[in-house]
Coordinates of C-alpha atoms (C1' of nucleotides) in Angstrom, one line a residue:
Chain A
M163 CA 47.1 46.0 57.2
A164 CA 44.2 48.4 57.5
F165 CA 45.1 49.6 54.1
R166 CA 45.0 46.2 52.6
L167 CA 41.5 45.8 54.1
A168 CA 40.4 49.1 52.7
K169 CA 41.8 48.1 49.3
A170 CA 39.9 44.8 49.6
K171 CA 36.7 46.6 50.4
E172 CA 37.2 48.8 47.4
K173 CA 37.7 45.8 45.1
L174 CA 34.7 44.0 46.6
D175 CA 32.4 46.9 46.3
S176 CA 33.2 47.1 42.6
F177 CA 32.5 43.4 42.2
L178 CA 29.2 43.3 44.1
N179 CA 26.2 43.1 41.8
S180 CA 28.5 42.8 38.8
G181 CA 27.0 39.5 37.9
K182 CA 30.4 37.8 38.5
M183 CA 31.2 35.1 41.0
I184 CA 33.1 36.7 43.9
V185 CA 35.8 34.8 45.8
V186 CA 37.2 36.1 49.0
I187 CA 39.8 34.2 51.0
G188 CA 41.1 35.3 54.4
N189 CA 41.0 34.9 58.1
C190 CA 37.7 35.5 59.6
F191 CA 35.1 34.7 62.3
V192 CA 31.4 34.5 61.5
H193 CA 28.1 35.3 63.3
Y194 CA 24.8 34.1 62.1
Q195 CA 21.3 34.8 63.5
G196 CA 18.0 34.0 61.8
R197 CA 16.1 30.7 61.7
A198 CA 18.8 29.5 64.2
G199 CA 22.0 31.1 65.4
S200 CA 25.6 30.3 65.2
K201 CA 29.1 31.4 65.8
L202 CA 32.2 30.3 64.1
A203 CA 35.6 31.0 65.6
E204 CA 38.4 32.6 63.7
G205 CA 40.1 30.8 60.9
N206 CA 41.0 30.9 57.2
R207 CA 37.9 30.5 55.0
M208 CA 36.6 31.0 51.5
L209 CA 33.6 33.3 51.0
L210 CA 31.7 32.7 47.7
I211 CA 29.1 35.3 46.5
K212 CA 27.2 34.3 43.4
A213 CA 25.2 36.2 40.9
D214 CA 21.9 35.2 42.5
N215 CA 23.1 36.7 45.8
S216 CA 23.8 33.4 47.4
F217 CA 26.4 33.8 50.0
A218 CA 28.5 30.9 51.3
I219 CA 31.4 30.4 53.8
H220 CA 33.4 27.3 53.0
Q221 CA 35.8 25.4 55.2
N222 CA 38.1 22.8 53.9
T223 CA 35.8 19.9 54.4
K224 CA 32.2 19.0 53.4
L225 CA 30.3 19.7 50.2
R226 CA 28.1 22.2 51.9
P227 CA 29.1 25.6 53.3
I228 CA 29.5 26.0 57.1
N229 CA 27.5 29.3 57.0
Y230 CA 25.4 30.6 54.2
M231 CA 22.4 32.6 53.0
M232 CA 20.3 32.5 49.9
N233 CA 19.0 35.6 48.2
A234 CA 21.0 37.8 50.5
Q235 CA 21.5 41.5 50.3
S236 CA 25.3 41.9 50.7
S237 CA 27.2 44.9 52.0
T238 CA 30.7 45.7 53.2
K239 CA 32.1 47.9 55.9
I240 CA 35.3 48.6 57.7
D241 CA 35.1 48.1 61.5
S242 CA 38.1 50.2 62.5
E243 CA 37.8 49.2 66.2
K244 CA 38.1 45.6 65.4
N245 CA 40.3 46.3 62.5
C246 CA 38.1 44.1 60.4
L247 CA 36.5 44.2 57.0
V248 CA 32.9 43.1 57.7
I249 CA 31.0 41.5 54.9
S250 CA 27.4 41.1 55.7
A251 CA 24.4 39.4 54.2
F252 CA 20.9 40.3 55.2
K253 CA 17.5 38.9 54.4
R254 CA 13.9 39.4 55.4
K255 CA 11.4 36.7 55.3
P256 CA 12.7 35.1 57.2
K257 CA 14.7 37.8 58.9
E258 CA 18.3 36.7 58.9
K259 CA 21.7 38.2 59.3
L260 CA 25.1 36.8 58.6
E261 CA 28.3 38.7 59.3
V262 CA 31.8 37.7 58.3
F263 CA 34.6 39.6 60.1
F264 CA 37.8 39.4 58.1
N265 CA 40.9 40.5 60.0
Q266 CA 43.0 39.5 57.1
I267 CA 42.4 39.1 53.4
D268 CA 44.6 36.9 51.2
F269 CA 42.6 37.0 48.0
V270 CA 39.7 38.8 46.4
Q271 CA 38.7 38.2 42.8
A272 CA 35.6 38.0 40.6
F273 CA 35.2 35.5 37.8
E274 CA 32.9 35.2 34.8
I275 CA 31.0 32.0 35.5
E276 CA 28.2 30.4 33.7
R277 CA 25.1 31.5 35.5
E278 CA 22.7 28.6 35.3
K279 CA 23.1 26.2 32.4
E280 CA 20.7 23.4 32.8
L281 CA 21.8 20.0 34.1
R282 CA 20.3 17.1 32.2
L283 CA 19.7 14.6 34.9
F284 CA 18.2 11.2 34.5
G285 CA 17.2 8.5 36.9
S286 CA 15.0 10.9 38.8
E287 CA 11.9 9.7 40.5
R288 CA 9.8 11.8 38.0
E289 CA 11.4 10.0 35.1
L290 CA 10.8 6.6 36.7
S291 CA 7.2 7.5 37.4
D292 CA 6.7 8.7 33.8
L293 CA 8.1 5.4 32.5
L294 CA 5.9 3.4 34.8
M295 CA 2.8 5.4 33.7
Q296 CA 3.4 4.1 30.2
D297 CA 2.9 0.6 31.3
L298 CA 2.0 -0.3 34.8
S299 CA 1.8 -4.0 33.8
V300 CA 5.5 -4.4 34.7
L301 CA 4.4 -4.0 38.3
E302 CA 1.5 -6.4 38.0
K303 CA -0.5 -7.9 35.2
G304 CA -3.8 -6.1 34.6
L305 CA -2.8 -3.0 36.5
T306 CA -3.9 0.2 34.6
A307 CA -3.0 3.7 35.5
L308 CA -5.8 6.2 36.3
K309 CA -3.9 9.4 37.2
K310 CA -0.5 10.6 38.1
E311 CA 0.4 13.1 40.8
Q312 CA -3.1 13.1 42.2
P313 CA -3.4 15.8 44.9
L314 CA -5.2 14.7 48.1
R315 CA -6.2 17.0 50.9
K316 CA -3.1 15.9 52.7
G317 CA -0.4 14.9 50.3
I318 CA 0.0 14.0 46.7
I319 CA -0.2 10.4 45.3
D320 CA 2.5 9.4 42.8
I321 CA 0.3 7.2 40.7
I322 CA -3.3 6.0 41.3
A323 CA -4.3 2.9 39.4
E324 CA -6.8 0.1 39.1
D325 CA -6.1 -3.6 39.3
K326 CA -7.7 -6.4 37.2
D327 CA -10.4 -6.8 39.9
K328 CA -11.2 -3.0 39.8
N329 CA -9.6 -2.4 43.1
L330 CA -8.0 1.0 43.5
V331 CA -4.2 0.9 43.9
V332 CA -2.0 3.7 45.2
V333 CA 1.5 3.5 43.9
E334 CA 4.4 5.2 45.7
V335 CA 7.6 5.4 43.5
K336 CA 11.0 5.7 45.1
R337 CA 14.2 6.0 43.1
R338 CA 16.3 4.6 45.9
K339 CA 15.8 2.2 48.8
A340 CA 12.4 2.7 50.3
D341 CA 12.5 3.9 53.9
L342 CA 10.1 4.2 56.8
N343 CA 9.1 7.6 55.5
A344 CA 7.9 6.1 52.2
V345 CA 5.8 3.5 54.1
R346 CA 4.2 6.2 56.3
Q347 CA 3.5 8.3 53.2
L348 CA 1.8 5.4 51.4
Y349 CA -0.2 4.4 54.4
S350 CA -1.5 7.9 54.8
Y351 CA -2.5 8.1 51.2
V352 CA -4.3 4.8 51.2
K353 CA -6.3 5.6 54.2
Q354 CA -7.4 8.9 52.7
V355 CA -8.4 7.2 49.4
E356 CA -10.4 4.6 51.4
T357 CA -12.2 7.4 53.3
I358 CA -13.0 9.3 50.2
K359 CA -14.0 6.4 47.9
G360 CA -15.4 4.3 50.7
K361 CA -13.8 1.1 49.5
K362 CA -10.8 -1.0 50.3
T363 CA -7.7 0.3 48.5
R364 CA -4.4 -1.4 47.9
G365 CA -1.0 0.4 48.3
I366 CA 2.2 -0.6 46.5
I367 CA 5.7 0.8 47.1
C368 CA 7.7 0.6 44.0
A369 CA 11.5 0.9 44.6
P370 CA 14.8 -0.9 43.8
L371 CA 15.1 -2.0 47.5
I372 CA 13.5 -1.9 50.8
G373 CA 15.0 -2.3 54.3
K374 CA 13.8 -4.9 56.8
P375 CA 12.1 -2.5 59.3
P376 CA 10.3 -0.6 56.5
M377 CA 9.2 -3.9 55.0
E378 CA 7.8 -5.0 58.4
L379 CA 5.9 -1.8 58.8
L380 CA 4.6 -2.2 55.3
E381 CA 3.3 -5.6 56.0
K382 CA 1.8 -4.5 59.3
Y383 CA -0.1 -1.9 57.3
G384 CA -1.2 -4.5 54.8
L385 CA 0.7 -2.8 52.0
E386 CA 2.8 -4.3 49.3
F387 CA 6.3 -3.9 47.9
C388 CA 7.2 -4.3 44.2
R389 CA 10.9 -4.3 43.3
L390 CA 11.9 -2.2 40.4
D391 CA 15.5 -3.0 39.6
Y392 CA 18.0 -0.4 38.9
E393 CA 21.4 -1.1 37.5
I394 CA 23.3 0.5 40.4
Y395 CA 21.5 -1.5 43.0
N396 CA 21.9 -4.7 41.0
P397 CA 25.0 -4.4 39.0
K398 CA 25.6 -8.0 38.3
E399 CA 22.2 -9.6 38.0
E400 CA 20.0 -9.1 35.1
I401 CA 17.5 -6.3 35.3
K402 CA 14.3 -7.9 36.3
G403 CA 11.8 -5.2 36.6
L404 CA 11.5 -3.1 33.5
Q405 CA 13.9 -4.9 31.2
K406 CA 11.4 -5.1 28.4
K407 CA 10.0 -1.6 28.6
Q408 CA 12.7 0.5 30.1
S409 CA 16.3 0.9 29.3
T410 CA 18.8 0.6 32.1
L411 CA 20.3 3.7 33.5
T412 CA 23.5 3.2 31.6
E413 CA 21.7 2.8 28.4
L414 CA 19.6 5.9 29.0
Y415 CA 22.8 7.8 29.8
K416 CA 24.6 6.8 26.6
K417 CA 21.6 7.8 24.5
R418 CA 21.6 11.4 25.6
Chain B
M265 CA 46.6 26.2 24.6
A266 CA 47.6 22.6 25.0
F267 CA 50.6 23.8 26.9
R268 CA 48.5 25.8 29.2
L269 CA 46.4 22.7 29.9
A270 CA 49.6 20.7 30.5
K271 CA 50.9 23.4 32.8
A272 CA 47.5 23.4 34.7
K273 CA 47.7 19.7 35.0
E274 CA 51.2 20.0 36.5
K275 CA 50.1 22.5 39.0
L276 CA 47.0 20.5 39.9
D277 CA 48.9 17.3 40.4
S278 CA 51.2 19.1 42.9
F279 CA 48.2 20.4 44.7
L280 CA 46.2 17.2 45.0
N281 CA 46.5 15.6 48.4
S282 CA 48.4 18.6 49.7
G283 CA 45.7 19.3 52.3
K284 CA 44.9 22.6 50.6
M285 CA 41.7 23.7 49.1
I286 CA 42.0 23.7 45.3
V287 CA 40.2 26.1 43.1
V288 CA 40.0 25.6 39.3
I289 CA 38.2 27.9 37.0
G290 CA 37.7 27.4 33.3
N291 CA 35.5 26.3 30.5
C292 CA 34.2 22.7 30.8
F293 CA 31.5 20.2 30.4
V294 CA 30.7 17.6 32.9
H295 CA 29.6 14.0 32.9
Y296 CA 28.3 12.1 35.9
Q297 CA 27.2 8.6 36.3
G298 CA 26.4 6.8 39.6
R299 CA 23.3 6.8 41.7
A300 CA 21.8 8.7 38.7
G301 CA 23.4 10.2 35.6
S302 CA 23.8 13.7 34.3
K303 CA 25.4 15.8 31.6
L304 CA 26.2 19.4 31.9
A305 CA 26.9 21.4 28.7
E306 CA 30.0 23.5 28.2
G307 CA 30.4 26.7 30.2
N308 CA 32.7 28.5 32.6
R309 CA 32.6 26.8 36.0
M310 CA 34.4 26.7 39.3
L311 CA 35.7 23.4 40.6
L312 CA 36.4 23.1 44.3
I313 CA 38.4 20.2 45.7
K314 CA 38.6 20.1 49.5
A315 CA 41.0 18.4 51.9
D316 CA 38.5 15.7 52.6
N317 CA 38.3 14.9 48.9
S318 CA 34.9 16.5 48.4
F319 CA 34.6 17.6 44.8
A320 CA 32.2 20.2 43.7
I321 CA 31.4 22.0 40.4
H322 CA 29.7 25.4 41.0
Q323 CA 27.8 27.5 38.6
N324 CA 27.0 31.1 39.4
T325 CA 23.7 30.5 41.1
K326 CA 22.5 28.3 44.0
L327 CA 24.2 27.4 47.2
R328 CA 24.7 23.8 46.2
P329 CA 27.0 22.6 43.5
I330 CA 25.5 21.5 40.2
N331 CA 27.7 18.4 40.2
Y332 CA 29.6 16.9 43.1
M333 CA 31.1 13.9 44.9
M334 CA 32.0 13.3 48.4
N335 CA 35.1 11.2 49.4
A336 CA 36.2 11.1 45.9
Q337 CA 39.5 9.7 44.5
S338 CA 40.6 12.5 42.1
S339 CA 42.9 12.2 39.2
T340 CA 43.9 14.3 36.2
K341 CA 44.7 13.5 32.6
I342 CA 45.2 15.2 29.3
D343 CA 42.8 14.0 26.6
S344 CA 44.8 15.1 23.6
E345 CA 42.1 14.1 21.1
K346 CA 39.5 16.4 22.7
N347 CA 42.3 18.8 23.7
C348 CA 41.0 18.7 27.2
L349 CA 42.3 18.5 30.7
V350 CA 40.1 15.9 32.3
I351 CA 39.7 16.0 36.1
S352 CA 37.9 13.0 37.4
A353 CA 36.5 11.8 40.6
F354 CA 35.8 8.2 41.4
K355 CA 34.1 6.4 44.2
R356 CA 33.0 2.9 45.0
K357 CA 30.1 2.1 47.3
P358 CA 28.2 3.4 45.6
K359 CA 30.1 3.2 42.4
E360 CA 30.2 6.7 40.9
K361 CA 32.2 8.6 38.3
L362 CA 32.4 12.3 37.7
E363 CA 34.4 13.7 34.8
V364 CA 35.1 17.4 34.2
F365 CA 36.4 18.1 30.7
F366 CA 38.2 21.5 30.7
N367 CA 39.0 22.8 27.3
Q368 CA 40.3 26.1 28.8
I369 CA 41.6 26.9 32.2
D370 CA 41.6 30.4 33.5
F371 CA 42.8 29.9 37.1
V372 CA 44.3 27.2 39.2
Q373 CA 45.3 27.8 42.8
A374 CA 45.5 26.1 46.2
F375 CA 44.7 27.8 49.5
E376 CA 45.4 27.1 53.1
I377 CA 41.9 26.9 54.5
E378 CA 40.8 26.0 58.0
R379 CA 39.9 22.4 57.8
E380 CA 37.0 21.9 60.1
K381 CA 36.6 24.4 63.0
E382 CA 33.4 23.5 64.8
L383 CA 30.3 25.7 64.4
R384 CA 28.5 26.5 67.6
L385 CA 24.9 26.3 66.5
F386 CA 21.9 26.9 68.7
G387 CA 18.2 26.6 68.1
S388 CA 18.6 23.0 66.9
E389 CA 15.9 20.5 67.6
R390 CA 18.2 18.6 69.9
E391 CA 18.7 21.8 72.0
L392 CA 14.9 22.3 72.2
S393 CA 14.4 18.7 73.1
D394 CA 17.0 19.0 75.9
L395 CA 15.3 22.1 77.3
L396 CA 11.9 20.5 77.2
M397 CA 13.2 17.4 79.0
Q398 CA 14.2 19.6 81.9
D399 CA 10.6 20.6 82.4
L400 CA 7.8 19.2 80.4
S401 CA 5.3 21.1 82.4
V402 CA 5.6 24.0 80.0
L403 CA 3.7 21.8 77.6
E404 CA 1.1 20.6 80.0
K405 CA 0.7 20.7 83.8
G406 CA 1.6 17.4 85.4
L407 CA 3.5 16.0 82.3
T408 CA 6.7 14.2 83.4
A409 CA 9.4 12.9 81.1
L410 CA 10.2 9.3 81.0
K411 CA 12.8 8.9 78.3
K412 CA 14.3 10.8 75.4
E413 CA 15.2 9.4 72.0
Q414 CA 13.6 6.1 72.7
P415 CA 14.2 3.7 69.8
L416 CA 11.3 1.7 68.6
R417 CA 11.4 -1.1 66.1
K418 CA 10.4 1.3 63.4
G419 CA 11.6 4.8 64.3
I420 CA 12.8 6.8 67.2
I421 CA 10.6 8.8 69.6
D422 CA 11.8 12.2 70.6
I423 CA 10.4 12.2 74.1
I424 CA 8.2 9.7 75.9
A425 CA 6.3 11.0 78.9
E426 CA 3.5 10.4 81.3
D427 CA 0.6 12.8 82.0
K428 CA -1.0 13.5 85.4
D429 CA -3.5 10.6 84.7
K430 CA -0.6 8.2 84.0
N431 CA -1.3 8.1 80.3
L432 CA 1.7 7.5 78.1
V433 CA 2.4 10.6 75.9
V434 CA 4.6 10.5 72.8
V435 CA 6.1 14.0 72.1
E436 CA 7.5 14.9 68.7
V437 CA 9.6 18.1 68.7
K438 CA 10.0 20.2 65.6
R439 CA 12.2 23.3 65.5
R440 CA 10.2 24.8 62.7
K441 CA 6.6 24.6 61.3
A442 CA 5.3 21.1 61.7
D443 CA 4.4 19.4 58.4
L444 CA 2.6 16.3 57.2
N445 CA 5.7 14.3 57.7
A446 CA 5.8 15.2 61.4
V447 CA 2.2 14.1 61.8
R448 CA 2.8 10.8 60.0
Q449 CA 5.8 10.2 62.2
L450 CA 4.0 10.8 65.4
Y451 CA 1.0 8.7 64.4
S452 CA 3.3 5.8 63.6
Y453 CA 5.1 6.1 66.9
V454 CA 1.8 6.3 68.9
K455 CA 0.4 3.2 67.2
Q456 CA 3.6 1.3 67.9
V457 CA 3.6 2.3 71.6
E458 CA -0.1 1.3 71.9
T459 CA 0.7 -2.1 70.4
I460 CA 3.6 -2.7 72.7
K461 CA 2.1 -1.3 75.9
G462 CA -1.4 -2.4 75.2
K463 CA -3.0 0.9 76.3
K464 CA -4.2 4.1 74.8
T465 CA -1.4 6.6 74.2
R466 CA -1.5 10.3 73.5
G467 CA 0.6 12.0 71.0
I468 CA 1.7 15.7 71.0
I469 CA 3.5 17.6 68.3
C470 CA 5.5 20.4 69.9
A471 CA 6.4 23.1 67.3
P472 CA 6.4 26.8 66.8
L473 CA 3.7 26.5 64.1
I474 CA 1.6 24.0 62.2
G475 CA -0.1 24.4 58.8
K476 CA -3.8 23.8 58.3
P477 CA -3.6 20.5 56.4
P478 CA -1.2 19.0 58.9
M479 CA -3.4 20.2 61.7
E480 CA -6.4 18.5 60.2
L481 CA -4.5 15.2 59.8
L482 CA -3.4 15.5 63.4
E483 CA -7.0 15.9 64.5
K484 CA -8.1 13.0 62.3
Y485 CA -5.6 10.9 64.0
G486 CA -6.7 12.0 67.5
L487 CA -3.3 13.7 68.2
E488 CA -2.5 17.1 69.7
F489 CA -0.5 20.1 68.9
C490 CA 1.3 22.3 71.5
R491 CA 2.7 25.6 70.3
L492 CA 6.2 26.3 71.4
D493 CA 7.0 29.8 70.6
Y494 CA 10.2 30.8 68.9
E495 CA 11.2 34.4 68.6
I496 CA 11.6 34.2 64.8
Y497 CA 8.1 32.9 64.3
N498 CA 6.6 35.3 66.7
P499 CA 8.8 38.4 66.7
K500 CA 6.3 40.9 68.1
E501 CA 4.1 39.0 70.5
E502 CA 5.3 37.9 73.8
I503 CA 6.9 34.5 74.1
K504 CA 4.2 32.3 75.4
G505 CA 5.7 28.8 75.6
L506 CA 8.9 28.7 77.5
Q507 CA 9.2 32.2 78.7
K508 CA 9.9 31.2 82.3
K509 CA 12.2 28.3 81.7
Q510 CA 13.8 29.1 78.4
S511 CA 15.7 32.1 77.1
T512 CA 14.7 33.4 73.7
L513 CA 17.0 32.6 70.8
T514 CA 18.4 36.1 70.9
E515 CA 19.2 35.9 74.5
L516 CA 20.9 32.5 74.0
Y517 CA 22.8 33.9 71.2
K518 CA 24.1 36.8 73.1
K519 CA 25.3 34.6 76.0
R520 CA 27.6 32.5 73.9
Chain C
dG177 C1' 2.9 33.5 48.5
dC178 C1' 2.2 28.8 50.8
dG179 C1' 2.2 23.8 50.5
dA180 C1' 4.1 19.3 49.6
dT181 C1' 7.7 16.4 48.1
dC182 C1' 12.1 15.1 46.1
dA183 C1' 17.2 15.2 46.5
dG184 C1' 22.8 11.8 42.9
dC185 C1' 19.8 14.8 49.2
dG186 C1' 24.3 15.6 52.9
dG187 C1' 25.5 15.0 57.5
dC188 C1' 25.1 12.8 62.1
dA189 C1' 24.5 9.7 65.7
dC190 C1' 23.5 5.2 67.2
dG191 C1' 23.4 0.2 67.1
Chain D
dC80 C1' 28.7 -1.0 57.8
dG81 C1' 23.4 0.0 57.8
dT82 C1' 19.1 2.6 59.8
dG83 C1' 16.7 6.6 61.0
dC84 C1' 16.2 11.4 60.9
dC85 C1' 17.4 16.3 61.2
dG86 C1' 18.7 20.3 58.2
dT87 C1' 19.5 27.8 59.1
dT88 C1' 17.7 21.6 54.9
dG89 C1' 17.8 23.5 49.5
dA90 C1' 15.4 23.1 45.3
dT91 C1' 11.2 22.3 42.5
dC92 C1' 6.6 22.4 41.1
dG93 C1' 1.7 23.2 41.7
dC94 C1' -2.0 25.8 43.8

DNA sequence: GCGATCAGCGGCACG
DNA sequence: CGTGCCGTTGATCGC
């Protein structure tokens, strides 16, 4: 048994910093201390060490690892008292330590895996925002964009615009259902703009949906909601928002 | 080649719904469409299918998968035109589809992995909040707790308390550096309480740190900040906040 | 480096 | 189920 662990350590050491993705499977318990602290009792787990030194312990549920560390310095050692192969990950800033104590190792291998091919994603908020910038009139007739991603002292406005009556309008774009957070954000931005410019300013949340409590808060704050339909939120009805200017998600997807 | 793919399909089909963690490694491209859409060009990747039907494509960087789906219905098929083994994941609500087209498979295996042993975590916000509830006087002399996790119409207050002058005090607890969001949250809660109770209400953010812009917004809103030291944020100085009532993170960690 | 926000957020707890 | 919010958030982008 101790031999198997020593053999595993040998293999591991040769894999570390090889640029390959390392997979270790075995029985272990895990200690973490850093931004928080945790202990995980003994059990079979998968340890994944990637080329960018990300370090992740996976159980057999959930997308995300149960314990992890990014940009970790990894090392191995045999703890002969505990009869364990200890695989550790360290980091400073913040100072963190993660130790995996393997008392049994079933599998150790390294694989050549694509490091970081770019994902072409669409339907992001940035993309929506860009499309809106091209023609804000889909939100309201006579609305013209002034600036996008305008930094304030406390926050960043998605789009700042002017309506037909020359009122300033702050637009907050959300790719999914607008929540309380979005409303609080918009309110904070509008108040700041009013303070800076010294004149009444409108605020519009632009999203495919909004819940009832967020809508009520929005109204309480004197802000507005503008529905921007998305195919996924409105699969059967026609697209009402940007049908003339913007393709639906599905159409965009097919084009690329 | 096609035989290898067929063989891989056979193996995979026997592994699916076996309760084991399935690992597939090979060359693939990936299409996703659902809440958004994405395409990932060809490359070697690892596919991880867990017992709870979570489905994740990993590249060789990042903690999180490049493509994924939770609670997915998985299936396999051979696309003889493309000479691919297609592993798909479907979901309704929201309607999503993820397809992985493997033109080469290097590795297919299933492992017995602990399903979901509980992680004992400490240093969470809930834990901090519980400790604070026991004695709010560490924040301010004469402060007494009234209720914890008080739901409002629009949001949930961490702790609601009363100061020595019988003023209502809303406390927002953050386990890490307080940000603009925390300030906006607190402000929204305080305003709601003032509306409901019809009297001036104080608001305190309780966190180990706060940035300068959030602090300025806090002051603009007439709210307060109370530092609650955490060892990790203050490794050399003495613990000032809860030293009498609360153990440090390290001490807590050792105890368990 | 810090700051601010988004995320196909995921995950959880509560109503 | 939806709603709200935390997270060792992670990841990204701008300063």
